[in-house]
mmCIF file of C-alpha atoms in Angstrom:
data_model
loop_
_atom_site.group_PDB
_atom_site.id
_atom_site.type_symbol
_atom_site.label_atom_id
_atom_site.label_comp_id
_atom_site.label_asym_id
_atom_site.label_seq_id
_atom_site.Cartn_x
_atom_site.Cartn_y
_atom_site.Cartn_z
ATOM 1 C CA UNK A 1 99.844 110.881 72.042
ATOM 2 C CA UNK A 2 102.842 113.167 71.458
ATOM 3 C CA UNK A 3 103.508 116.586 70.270
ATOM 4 C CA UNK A 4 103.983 115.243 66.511
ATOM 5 C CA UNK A 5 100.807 113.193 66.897
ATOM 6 C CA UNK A 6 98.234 116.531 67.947
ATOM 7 C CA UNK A 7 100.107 117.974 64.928
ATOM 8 C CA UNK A 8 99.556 115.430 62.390
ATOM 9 C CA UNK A 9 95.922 115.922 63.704
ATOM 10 C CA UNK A 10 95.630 119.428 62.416
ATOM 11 C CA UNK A 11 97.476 118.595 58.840
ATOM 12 C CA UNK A 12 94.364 116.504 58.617
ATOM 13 C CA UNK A 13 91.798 118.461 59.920
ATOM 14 C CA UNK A 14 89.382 119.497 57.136
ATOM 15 C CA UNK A 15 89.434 122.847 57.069
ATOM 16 C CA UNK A 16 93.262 123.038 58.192
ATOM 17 C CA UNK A 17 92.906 126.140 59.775
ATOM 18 C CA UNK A 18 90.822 126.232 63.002
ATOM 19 C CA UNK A 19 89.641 129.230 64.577
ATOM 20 C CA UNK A 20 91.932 128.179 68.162
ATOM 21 C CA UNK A 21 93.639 124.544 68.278
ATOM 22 C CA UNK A 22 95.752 123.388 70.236
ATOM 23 C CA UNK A 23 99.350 122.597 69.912
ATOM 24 C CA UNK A 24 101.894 125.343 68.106
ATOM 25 C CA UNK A 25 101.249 128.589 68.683
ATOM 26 C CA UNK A 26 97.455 129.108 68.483
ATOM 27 C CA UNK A 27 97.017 132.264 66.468
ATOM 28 C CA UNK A 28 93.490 133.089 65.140
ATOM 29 C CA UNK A 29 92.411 136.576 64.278
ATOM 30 C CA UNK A 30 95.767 137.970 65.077
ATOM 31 C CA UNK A 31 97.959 136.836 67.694
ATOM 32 C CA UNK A 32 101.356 137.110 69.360
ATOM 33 C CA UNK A 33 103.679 134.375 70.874
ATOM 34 C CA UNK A 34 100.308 131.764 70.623
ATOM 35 C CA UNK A 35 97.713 133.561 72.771
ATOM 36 C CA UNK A 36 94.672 134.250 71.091
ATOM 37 C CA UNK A 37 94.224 138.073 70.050
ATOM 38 C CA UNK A 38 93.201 140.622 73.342
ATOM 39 C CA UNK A 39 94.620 138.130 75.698
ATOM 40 C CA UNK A 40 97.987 139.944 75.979
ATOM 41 C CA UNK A 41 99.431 143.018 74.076
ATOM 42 C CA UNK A 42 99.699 142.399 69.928
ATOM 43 C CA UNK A 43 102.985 143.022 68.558
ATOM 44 C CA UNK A 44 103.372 144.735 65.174
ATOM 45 C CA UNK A 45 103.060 143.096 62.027
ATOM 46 C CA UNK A 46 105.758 144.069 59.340
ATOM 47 C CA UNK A 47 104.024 146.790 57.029
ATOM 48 C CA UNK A 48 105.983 148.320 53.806
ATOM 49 C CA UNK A 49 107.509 151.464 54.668
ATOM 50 C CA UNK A 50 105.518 154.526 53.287
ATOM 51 C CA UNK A 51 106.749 157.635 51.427
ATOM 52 C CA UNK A 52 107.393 160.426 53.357
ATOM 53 C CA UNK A 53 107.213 164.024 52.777
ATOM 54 C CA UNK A 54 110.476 165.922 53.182
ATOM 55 C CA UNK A 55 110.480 169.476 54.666
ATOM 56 C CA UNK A 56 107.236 170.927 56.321
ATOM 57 C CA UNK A 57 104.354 171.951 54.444
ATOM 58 C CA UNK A 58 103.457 175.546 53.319
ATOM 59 C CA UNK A 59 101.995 177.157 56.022
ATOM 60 C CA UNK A 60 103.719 174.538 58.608
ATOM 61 C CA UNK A 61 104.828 176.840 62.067
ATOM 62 C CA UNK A 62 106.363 174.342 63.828
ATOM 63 C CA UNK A 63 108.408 171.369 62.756
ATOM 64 C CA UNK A 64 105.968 168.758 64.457
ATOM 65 C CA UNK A 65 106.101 165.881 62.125
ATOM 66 C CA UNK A 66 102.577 165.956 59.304
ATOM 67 C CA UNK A 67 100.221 162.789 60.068
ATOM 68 C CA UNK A 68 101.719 161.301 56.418
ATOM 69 C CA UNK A 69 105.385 161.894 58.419
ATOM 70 C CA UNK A 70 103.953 159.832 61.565
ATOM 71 C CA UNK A 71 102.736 157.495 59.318
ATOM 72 C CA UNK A 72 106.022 156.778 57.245
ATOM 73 C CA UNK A 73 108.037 157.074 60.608
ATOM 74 C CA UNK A 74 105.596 154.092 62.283
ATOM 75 C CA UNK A 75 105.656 151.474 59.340
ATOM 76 C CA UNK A 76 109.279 152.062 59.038
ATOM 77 C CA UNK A 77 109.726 151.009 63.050
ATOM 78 C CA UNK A 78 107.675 148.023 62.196
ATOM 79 C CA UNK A 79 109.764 146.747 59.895
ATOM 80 C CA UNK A 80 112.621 147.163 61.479
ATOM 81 C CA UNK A 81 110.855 145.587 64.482
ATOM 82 C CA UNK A 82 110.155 142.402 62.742
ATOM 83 C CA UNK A 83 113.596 142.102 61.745
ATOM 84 C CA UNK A 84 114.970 142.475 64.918
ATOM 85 C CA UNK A 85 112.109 140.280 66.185
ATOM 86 C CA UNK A 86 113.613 137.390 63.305
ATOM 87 C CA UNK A 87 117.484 138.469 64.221
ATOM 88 C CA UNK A 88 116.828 137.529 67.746
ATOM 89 C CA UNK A 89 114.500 134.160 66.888
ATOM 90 C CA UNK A 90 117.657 133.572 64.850
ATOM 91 C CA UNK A 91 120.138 133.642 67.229
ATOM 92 C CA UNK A 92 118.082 131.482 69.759
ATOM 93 C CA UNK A 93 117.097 129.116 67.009
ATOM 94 C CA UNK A 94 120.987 128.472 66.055
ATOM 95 C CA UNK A 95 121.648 128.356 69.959
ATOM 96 C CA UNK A 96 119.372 125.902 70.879
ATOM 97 C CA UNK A 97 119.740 123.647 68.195
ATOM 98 C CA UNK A 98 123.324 123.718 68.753
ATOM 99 C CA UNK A 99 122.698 123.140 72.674
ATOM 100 C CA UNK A 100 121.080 119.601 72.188
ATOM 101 C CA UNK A 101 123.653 118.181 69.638
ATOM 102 C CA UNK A 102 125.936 119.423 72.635
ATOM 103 C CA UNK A 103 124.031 117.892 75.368
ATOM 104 C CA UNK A 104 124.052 114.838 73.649
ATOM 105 C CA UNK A 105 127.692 114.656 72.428
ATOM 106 C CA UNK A 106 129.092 111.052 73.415
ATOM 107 C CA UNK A 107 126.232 109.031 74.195
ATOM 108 C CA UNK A 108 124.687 106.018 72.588
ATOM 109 C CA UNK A 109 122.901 107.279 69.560
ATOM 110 C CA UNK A 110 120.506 104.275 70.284
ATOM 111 C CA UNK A 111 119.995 105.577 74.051
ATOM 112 C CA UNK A 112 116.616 106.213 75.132
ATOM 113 C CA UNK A 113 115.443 109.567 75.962
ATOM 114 C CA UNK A 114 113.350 109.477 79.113
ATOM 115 C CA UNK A 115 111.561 112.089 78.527
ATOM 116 C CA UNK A 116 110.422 111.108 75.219
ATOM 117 C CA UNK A 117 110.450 106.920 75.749
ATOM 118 C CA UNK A 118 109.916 106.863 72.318
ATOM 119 C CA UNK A 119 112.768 108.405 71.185
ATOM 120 C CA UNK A 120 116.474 107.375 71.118
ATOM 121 C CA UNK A 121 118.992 109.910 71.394
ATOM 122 C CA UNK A 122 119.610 109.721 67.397
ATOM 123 C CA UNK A 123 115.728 110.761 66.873
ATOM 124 C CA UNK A 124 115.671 113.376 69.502
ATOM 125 C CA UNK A 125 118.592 114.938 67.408
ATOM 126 C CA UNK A 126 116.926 113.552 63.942
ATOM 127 C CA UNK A 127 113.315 115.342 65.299
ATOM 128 C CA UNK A 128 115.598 119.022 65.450
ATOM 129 C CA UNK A 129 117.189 118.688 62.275
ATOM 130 C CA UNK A 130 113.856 117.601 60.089
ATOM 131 C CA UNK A 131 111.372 119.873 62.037
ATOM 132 C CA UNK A 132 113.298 123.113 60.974
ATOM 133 C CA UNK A 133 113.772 121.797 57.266
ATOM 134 C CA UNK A 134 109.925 121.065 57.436
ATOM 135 C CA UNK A 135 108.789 124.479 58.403
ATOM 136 C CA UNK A 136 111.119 125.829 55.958
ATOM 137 C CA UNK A 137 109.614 123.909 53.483
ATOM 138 C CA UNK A 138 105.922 125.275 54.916
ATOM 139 C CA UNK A 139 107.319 128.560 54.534
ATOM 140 C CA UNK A 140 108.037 128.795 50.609
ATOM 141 C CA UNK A 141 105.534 126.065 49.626
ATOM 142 C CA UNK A 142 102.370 126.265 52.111
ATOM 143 C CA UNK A 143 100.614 123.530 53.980
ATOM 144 C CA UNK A 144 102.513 120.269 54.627
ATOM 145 C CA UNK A 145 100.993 116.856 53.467
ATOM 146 C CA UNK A 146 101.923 115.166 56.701
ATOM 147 C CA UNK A 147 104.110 115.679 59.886
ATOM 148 C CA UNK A 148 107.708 113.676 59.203
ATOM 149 C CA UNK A 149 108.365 110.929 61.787
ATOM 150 C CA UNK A 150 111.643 111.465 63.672
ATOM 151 C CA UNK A 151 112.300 107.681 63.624
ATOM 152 C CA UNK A 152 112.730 108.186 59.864
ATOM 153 C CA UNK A 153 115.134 111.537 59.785
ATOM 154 C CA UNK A 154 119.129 110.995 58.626
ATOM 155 C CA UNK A 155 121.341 113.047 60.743
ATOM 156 C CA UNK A 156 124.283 111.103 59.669
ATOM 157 C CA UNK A 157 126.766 109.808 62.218
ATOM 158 C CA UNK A 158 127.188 111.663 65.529
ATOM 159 C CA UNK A 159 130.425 113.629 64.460
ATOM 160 C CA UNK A 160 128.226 115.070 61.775
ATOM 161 C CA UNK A 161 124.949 115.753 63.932
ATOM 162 C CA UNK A 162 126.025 119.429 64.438
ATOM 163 C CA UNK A 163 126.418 120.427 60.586
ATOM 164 C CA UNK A 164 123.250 118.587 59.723
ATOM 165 C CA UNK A 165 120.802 120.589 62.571
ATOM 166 C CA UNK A 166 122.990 123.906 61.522
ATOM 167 C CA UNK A 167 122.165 123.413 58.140
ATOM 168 C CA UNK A 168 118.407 122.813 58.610
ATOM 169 C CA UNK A 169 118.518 125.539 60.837
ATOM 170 C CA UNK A 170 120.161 128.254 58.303
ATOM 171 C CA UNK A 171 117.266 126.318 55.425
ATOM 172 C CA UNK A 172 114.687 127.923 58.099
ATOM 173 C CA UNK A 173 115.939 131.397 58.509
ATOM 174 C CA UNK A 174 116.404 131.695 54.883
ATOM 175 C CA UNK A 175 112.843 130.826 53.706
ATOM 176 C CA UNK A 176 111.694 133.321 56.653
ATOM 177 C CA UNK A 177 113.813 135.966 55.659
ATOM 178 C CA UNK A 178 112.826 135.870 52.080
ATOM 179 C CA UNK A 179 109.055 135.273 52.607
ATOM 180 C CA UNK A 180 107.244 138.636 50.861
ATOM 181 C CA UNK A 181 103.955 137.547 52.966
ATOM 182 C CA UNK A 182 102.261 135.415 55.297
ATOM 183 C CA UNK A 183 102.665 131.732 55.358
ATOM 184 C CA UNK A 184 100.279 129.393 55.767
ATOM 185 C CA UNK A 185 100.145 127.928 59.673
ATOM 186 C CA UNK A 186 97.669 125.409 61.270
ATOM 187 C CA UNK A 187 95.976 128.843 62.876
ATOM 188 C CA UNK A 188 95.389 130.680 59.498
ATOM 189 C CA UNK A 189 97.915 133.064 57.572
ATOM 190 C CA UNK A 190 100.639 133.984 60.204
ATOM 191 C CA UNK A 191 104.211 136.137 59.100
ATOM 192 C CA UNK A 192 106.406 133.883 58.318
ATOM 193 C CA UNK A 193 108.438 134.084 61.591
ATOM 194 C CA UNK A 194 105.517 132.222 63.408
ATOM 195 C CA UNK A 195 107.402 129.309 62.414
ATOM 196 C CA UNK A 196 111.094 130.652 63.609
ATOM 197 C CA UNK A 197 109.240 131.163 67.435
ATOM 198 C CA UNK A 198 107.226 127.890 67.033
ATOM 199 C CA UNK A 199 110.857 126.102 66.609
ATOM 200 C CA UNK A 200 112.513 127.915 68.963
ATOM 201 C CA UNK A 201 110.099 126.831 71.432
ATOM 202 C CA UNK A 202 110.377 123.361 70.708
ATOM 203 C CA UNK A 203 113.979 123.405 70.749
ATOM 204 C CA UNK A 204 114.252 124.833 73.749
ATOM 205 C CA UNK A 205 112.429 121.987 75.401
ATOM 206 C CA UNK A 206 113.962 119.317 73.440
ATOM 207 C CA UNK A 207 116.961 121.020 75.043
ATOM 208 C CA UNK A 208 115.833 120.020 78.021
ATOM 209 C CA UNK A 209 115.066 116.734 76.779
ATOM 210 C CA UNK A 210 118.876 116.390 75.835
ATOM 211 C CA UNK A 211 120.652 117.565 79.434
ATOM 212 C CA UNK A 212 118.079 115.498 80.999
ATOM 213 C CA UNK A 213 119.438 112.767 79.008
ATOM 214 C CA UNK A 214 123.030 113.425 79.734
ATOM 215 C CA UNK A 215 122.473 113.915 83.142
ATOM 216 C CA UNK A 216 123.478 117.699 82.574
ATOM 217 C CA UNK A 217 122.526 121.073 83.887
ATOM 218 C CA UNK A 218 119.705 122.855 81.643
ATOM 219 C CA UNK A 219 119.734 126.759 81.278
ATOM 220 C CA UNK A 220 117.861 128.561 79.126
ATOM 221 C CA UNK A 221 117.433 132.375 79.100
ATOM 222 C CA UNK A 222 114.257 133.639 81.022
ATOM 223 C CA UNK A 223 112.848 135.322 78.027
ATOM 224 C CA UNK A 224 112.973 132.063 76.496
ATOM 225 C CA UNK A 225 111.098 129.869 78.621
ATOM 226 C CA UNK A 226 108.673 132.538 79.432
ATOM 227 C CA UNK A 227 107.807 132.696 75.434
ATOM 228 C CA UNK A 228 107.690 128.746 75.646
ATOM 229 C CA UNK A 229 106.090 128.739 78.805
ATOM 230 C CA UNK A 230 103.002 130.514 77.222
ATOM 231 C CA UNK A 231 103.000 128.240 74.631
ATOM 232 C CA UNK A 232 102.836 125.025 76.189
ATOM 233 C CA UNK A 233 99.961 127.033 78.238
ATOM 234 C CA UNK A 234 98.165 127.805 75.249
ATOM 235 C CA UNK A 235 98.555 124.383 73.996
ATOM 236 C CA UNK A 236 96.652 123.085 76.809
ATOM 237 C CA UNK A 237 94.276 125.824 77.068
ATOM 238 C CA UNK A 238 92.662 126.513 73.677
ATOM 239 C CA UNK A 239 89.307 125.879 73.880
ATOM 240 C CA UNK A 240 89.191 123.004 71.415
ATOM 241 C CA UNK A 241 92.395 121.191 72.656
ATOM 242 C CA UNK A 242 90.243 118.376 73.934
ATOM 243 C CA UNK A 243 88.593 117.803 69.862
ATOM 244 C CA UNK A 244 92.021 116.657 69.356
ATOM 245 C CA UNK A 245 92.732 114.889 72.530
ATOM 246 C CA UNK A 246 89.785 113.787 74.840
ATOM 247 C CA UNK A 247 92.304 113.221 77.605
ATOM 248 C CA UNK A 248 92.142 116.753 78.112
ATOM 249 C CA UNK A 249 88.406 116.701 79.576
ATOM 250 C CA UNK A 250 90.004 115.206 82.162
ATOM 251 C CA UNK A 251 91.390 118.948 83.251
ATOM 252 C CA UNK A 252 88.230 120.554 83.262
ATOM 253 C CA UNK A 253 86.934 121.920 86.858
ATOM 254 C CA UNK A 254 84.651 124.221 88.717
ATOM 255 C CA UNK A 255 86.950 127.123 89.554
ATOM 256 C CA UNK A 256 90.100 125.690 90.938
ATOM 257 C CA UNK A 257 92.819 127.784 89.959
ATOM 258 C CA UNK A 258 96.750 127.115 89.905
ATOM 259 C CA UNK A 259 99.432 129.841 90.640
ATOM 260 C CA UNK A 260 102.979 129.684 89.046
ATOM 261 C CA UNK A 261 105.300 132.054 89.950
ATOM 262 C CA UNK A 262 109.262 132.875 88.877
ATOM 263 C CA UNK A 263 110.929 133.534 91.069
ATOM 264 C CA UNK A 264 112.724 136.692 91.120
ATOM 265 C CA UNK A 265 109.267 137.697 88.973
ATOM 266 C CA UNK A 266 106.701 137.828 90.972
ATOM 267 C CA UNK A 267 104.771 140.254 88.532
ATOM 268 C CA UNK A 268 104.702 137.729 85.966
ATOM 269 C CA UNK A 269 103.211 134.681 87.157
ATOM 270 C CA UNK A 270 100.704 132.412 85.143
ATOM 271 C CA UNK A 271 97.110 131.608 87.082
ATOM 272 C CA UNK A 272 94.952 128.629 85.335
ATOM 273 C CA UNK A 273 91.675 128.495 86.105
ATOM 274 C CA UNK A 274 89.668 124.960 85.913
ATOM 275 C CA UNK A 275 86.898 126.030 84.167
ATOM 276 C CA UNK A 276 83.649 123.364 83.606
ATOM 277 C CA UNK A 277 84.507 124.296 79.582
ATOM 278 C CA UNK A 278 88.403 123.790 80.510
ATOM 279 C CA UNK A 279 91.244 125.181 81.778
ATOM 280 C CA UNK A 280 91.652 128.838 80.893
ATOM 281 C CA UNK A 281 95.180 130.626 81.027
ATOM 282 C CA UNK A 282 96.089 134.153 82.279
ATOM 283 C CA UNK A 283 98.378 136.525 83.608
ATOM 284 C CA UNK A 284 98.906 137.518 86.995
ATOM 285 C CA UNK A 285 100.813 137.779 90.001
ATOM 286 C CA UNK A 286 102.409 136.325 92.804
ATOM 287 C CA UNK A 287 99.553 137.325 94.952
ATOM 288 C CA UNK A 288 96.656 136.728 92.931
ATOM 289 C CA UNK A 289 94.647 134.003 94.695
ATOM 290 C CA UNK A 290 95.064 130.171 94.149
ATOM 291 C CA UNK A 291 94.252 126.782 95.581
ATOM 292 C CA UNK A 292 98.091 125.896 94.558
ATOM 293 C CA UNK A 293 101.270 127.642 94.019
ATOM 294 C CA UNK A 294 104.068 126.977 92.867
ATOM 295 C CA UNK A 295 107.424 129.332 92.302
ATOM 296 C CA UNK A 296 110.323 128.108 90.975
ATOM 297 C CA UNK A 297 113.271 129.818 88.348
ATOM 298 C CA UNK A 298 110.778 130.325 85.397
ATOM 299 C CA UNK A 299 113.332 127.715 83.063
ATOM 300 C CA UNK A 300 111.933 124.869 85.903
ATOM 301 C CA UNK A 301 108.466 125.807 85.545
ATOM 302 C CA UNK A 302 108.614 125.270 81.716
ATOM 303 C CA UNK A 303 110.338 122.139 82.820
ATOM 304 C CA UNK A 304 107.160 121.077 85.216
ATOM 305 C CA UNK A 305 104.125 122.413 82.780
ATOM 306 C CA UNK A 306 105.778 120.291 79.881
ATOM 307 C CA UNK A 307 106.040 117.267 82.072
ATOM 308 C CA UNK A 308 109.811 117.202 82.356
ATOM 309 C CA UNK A 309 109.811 117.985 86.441
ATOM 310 C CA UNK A 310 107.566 116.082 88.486
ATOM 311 C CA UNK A 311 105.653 118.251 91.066
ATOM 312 C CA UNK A 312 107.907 116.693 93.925
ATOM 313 C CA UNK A 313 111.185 118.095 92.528
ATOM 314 C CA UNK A 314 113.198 120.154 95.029
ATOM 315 C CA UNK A 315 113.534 122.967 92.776
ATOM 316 C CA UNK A 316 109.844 123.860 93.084
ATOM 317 C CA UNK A 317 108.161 124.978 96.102
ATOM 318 C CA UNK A 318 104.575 124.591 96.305
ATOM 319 C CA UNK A 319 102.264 125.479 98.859
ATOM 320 C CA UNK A 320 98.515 124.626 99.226
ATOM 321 C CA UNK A 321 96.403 121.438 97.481
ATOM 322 C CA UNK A 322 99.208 119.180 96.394
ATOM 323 C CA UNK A 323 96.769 117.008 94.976
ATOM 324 C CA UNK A 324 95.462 119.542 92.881
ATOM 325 C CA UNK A 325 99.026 120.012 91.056
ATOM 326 C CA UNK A 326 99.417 116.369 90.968
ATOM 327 C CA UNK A 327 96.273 115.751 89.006
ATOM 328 C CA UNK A 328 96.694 118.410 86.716
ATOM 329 C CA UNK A 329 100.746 117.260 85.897
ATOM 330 C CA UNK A 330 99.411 113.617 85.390
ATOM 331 C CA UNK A 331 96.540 114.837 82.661
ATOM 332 C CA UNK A 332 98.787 117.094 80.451
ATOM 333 C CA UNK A 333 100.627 114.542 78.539
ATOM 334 C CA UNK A 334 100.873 115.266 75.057
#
């Protein structure tokens, strides 16, 4: 089962909104970056700026702003917070989808992609191109009917494969930049720019998918592959993941618990704990006690928990129950 397949899952999931599913970015009852609300720090919702009074009330001694003034002065920072937030998704979404036509650039359009077997290098880029125009389309019209297939996407020939994922990219931006509410997501009604970080998430992997295909270096920004680092965690950690793939069962435990480290960050490392319900995700750091650990450049780590590093690869050091590592890598295939 692939990404696409959990997702085409949810699309037909009865309710098609559960509470916590797997996959995206789960976001019931509020949310930020995927994890479920109270699990890390919410960031601010965009609110409509309020009227503000101008000059200090009769009576006022001091010029301490009133509690209307605070008020007025907050929502206004939110807004401009969520567009900065969707400037910046922006940027990284244009970046990354112009990183894997890149990557790419020369080879066999009929190619396989290792990392996706069944992909060729035409449907990696295809995948990029329709997945952007898809959410767009979830963003002005609400819930999709189905989840396109890849195979089935029309970049065009390879000299036009960077216009095409540009223009699928700006289709994106747009809707989110003229949505006037929430959208609809598999998680419930998110702001629209859920679907700008979901994408830039999956790009950012499928980058990696691309320079692993080429046989080219992969970098990607730390703030990056931290944001799609908790993702992929999330994906694997909701507590319904295995309703939509059994597989998953597989990872359930009695208390082990796995350590990963970036290095250079040892105050934000990720500890899963095997739970007999499943694995459960949190925060830590370098220190915090584990039966494995690995450290690595946080961009390799994304690379490992997404299955595109094995546990042996020389970039990642790893001290204590190999085994444990090796289990857990060979039951997160999605």
């Amino acid at each position: 089962m692939n990404r696409a397949d959990v997702e085409q899952q949810r699309v037909d999931s009865p309710s098609g909104e559960p509470g916590e599913a797997p996959g995206g970015t789960p976001a019931a009852g509020g949310t930020r970056d995927g994890v479920p609300a109270g699990a890390r720090e919410a960031r601010g919702s965009a609110a409509a700026p309020g009227g503000t009074p101008t000059g200090l009330p009769e009576g006022r001694a001091d010029d301490s702003p009133t509690q209307g003034e605070a008020a007025g002065e907050a929502a206004g920072e939110d807004v401009r917070g969520a567009a900065g937030e969707i400037a910046r998704l922006a940027t990284a979404l244009r970046e990354q989808g112009a990183a894997v036509v890149r990557a790419v650039r020369g080879l066999d359009p009929a190619a396989a992609v290792p990392t996706c077997p069944q992909w060729r290098v035409r449907d990696l880029v295809g995948h990029i191109g329709q997945a952007h125009r898809w959410a767009a389309r979830i963003v002005r019209t609400g819930p999709p009917t189905e989840v396109p297939d890849p195979r089935r996407a029309d970049p065009g020939p390879p000299a036009d494969w960077a216009a095409w994922v540009a223009r699928g990219t700006t289709e994106l931006i747009t809707a989110v930049r003229r949505a006037d509410g929430p959208v609809w997501s598999y998680f419930g009604p998110q702001p629209a720019a859920f679907w700008l970080r979901r994408m830039v998430h999956d790009a950012c992997v499928h980058h990696a998918d691309a320079a692993l295909t080429a046989g080219t270096a992969f970098e990607l920004a730390p703030e990056l592959a931290t944001g799609a680092l908790d993702e992929a965690l999330d994906l694997l950690c909701a507590p319904d993941a295995v309703a939509l793939k059994p597989e998953l069962a597989a990872l359930r435990g009695d208390g082990q618990r796995l350590l990963f480290v970036p290095t250079g960050a040892p105050d934000r490392a990720w500890l899963v704990t095997r739970t007999g319900r499943g694995p459960r995700s949190s925060t830590a750091t370098g220190a915090a006690a584990a039966d494995v650990k690995v450290t690595a450049p946080v961009a390799d780590l994304l690379l490992l928990l997404t299955r595109r590093l094995p546990p042996t690869a020389p970039q990642l050091t790893r001290t204590g129950d190999a085994a444990l590592l090796d289990h857990w890598w060979e039951h997160t295939a999605l």
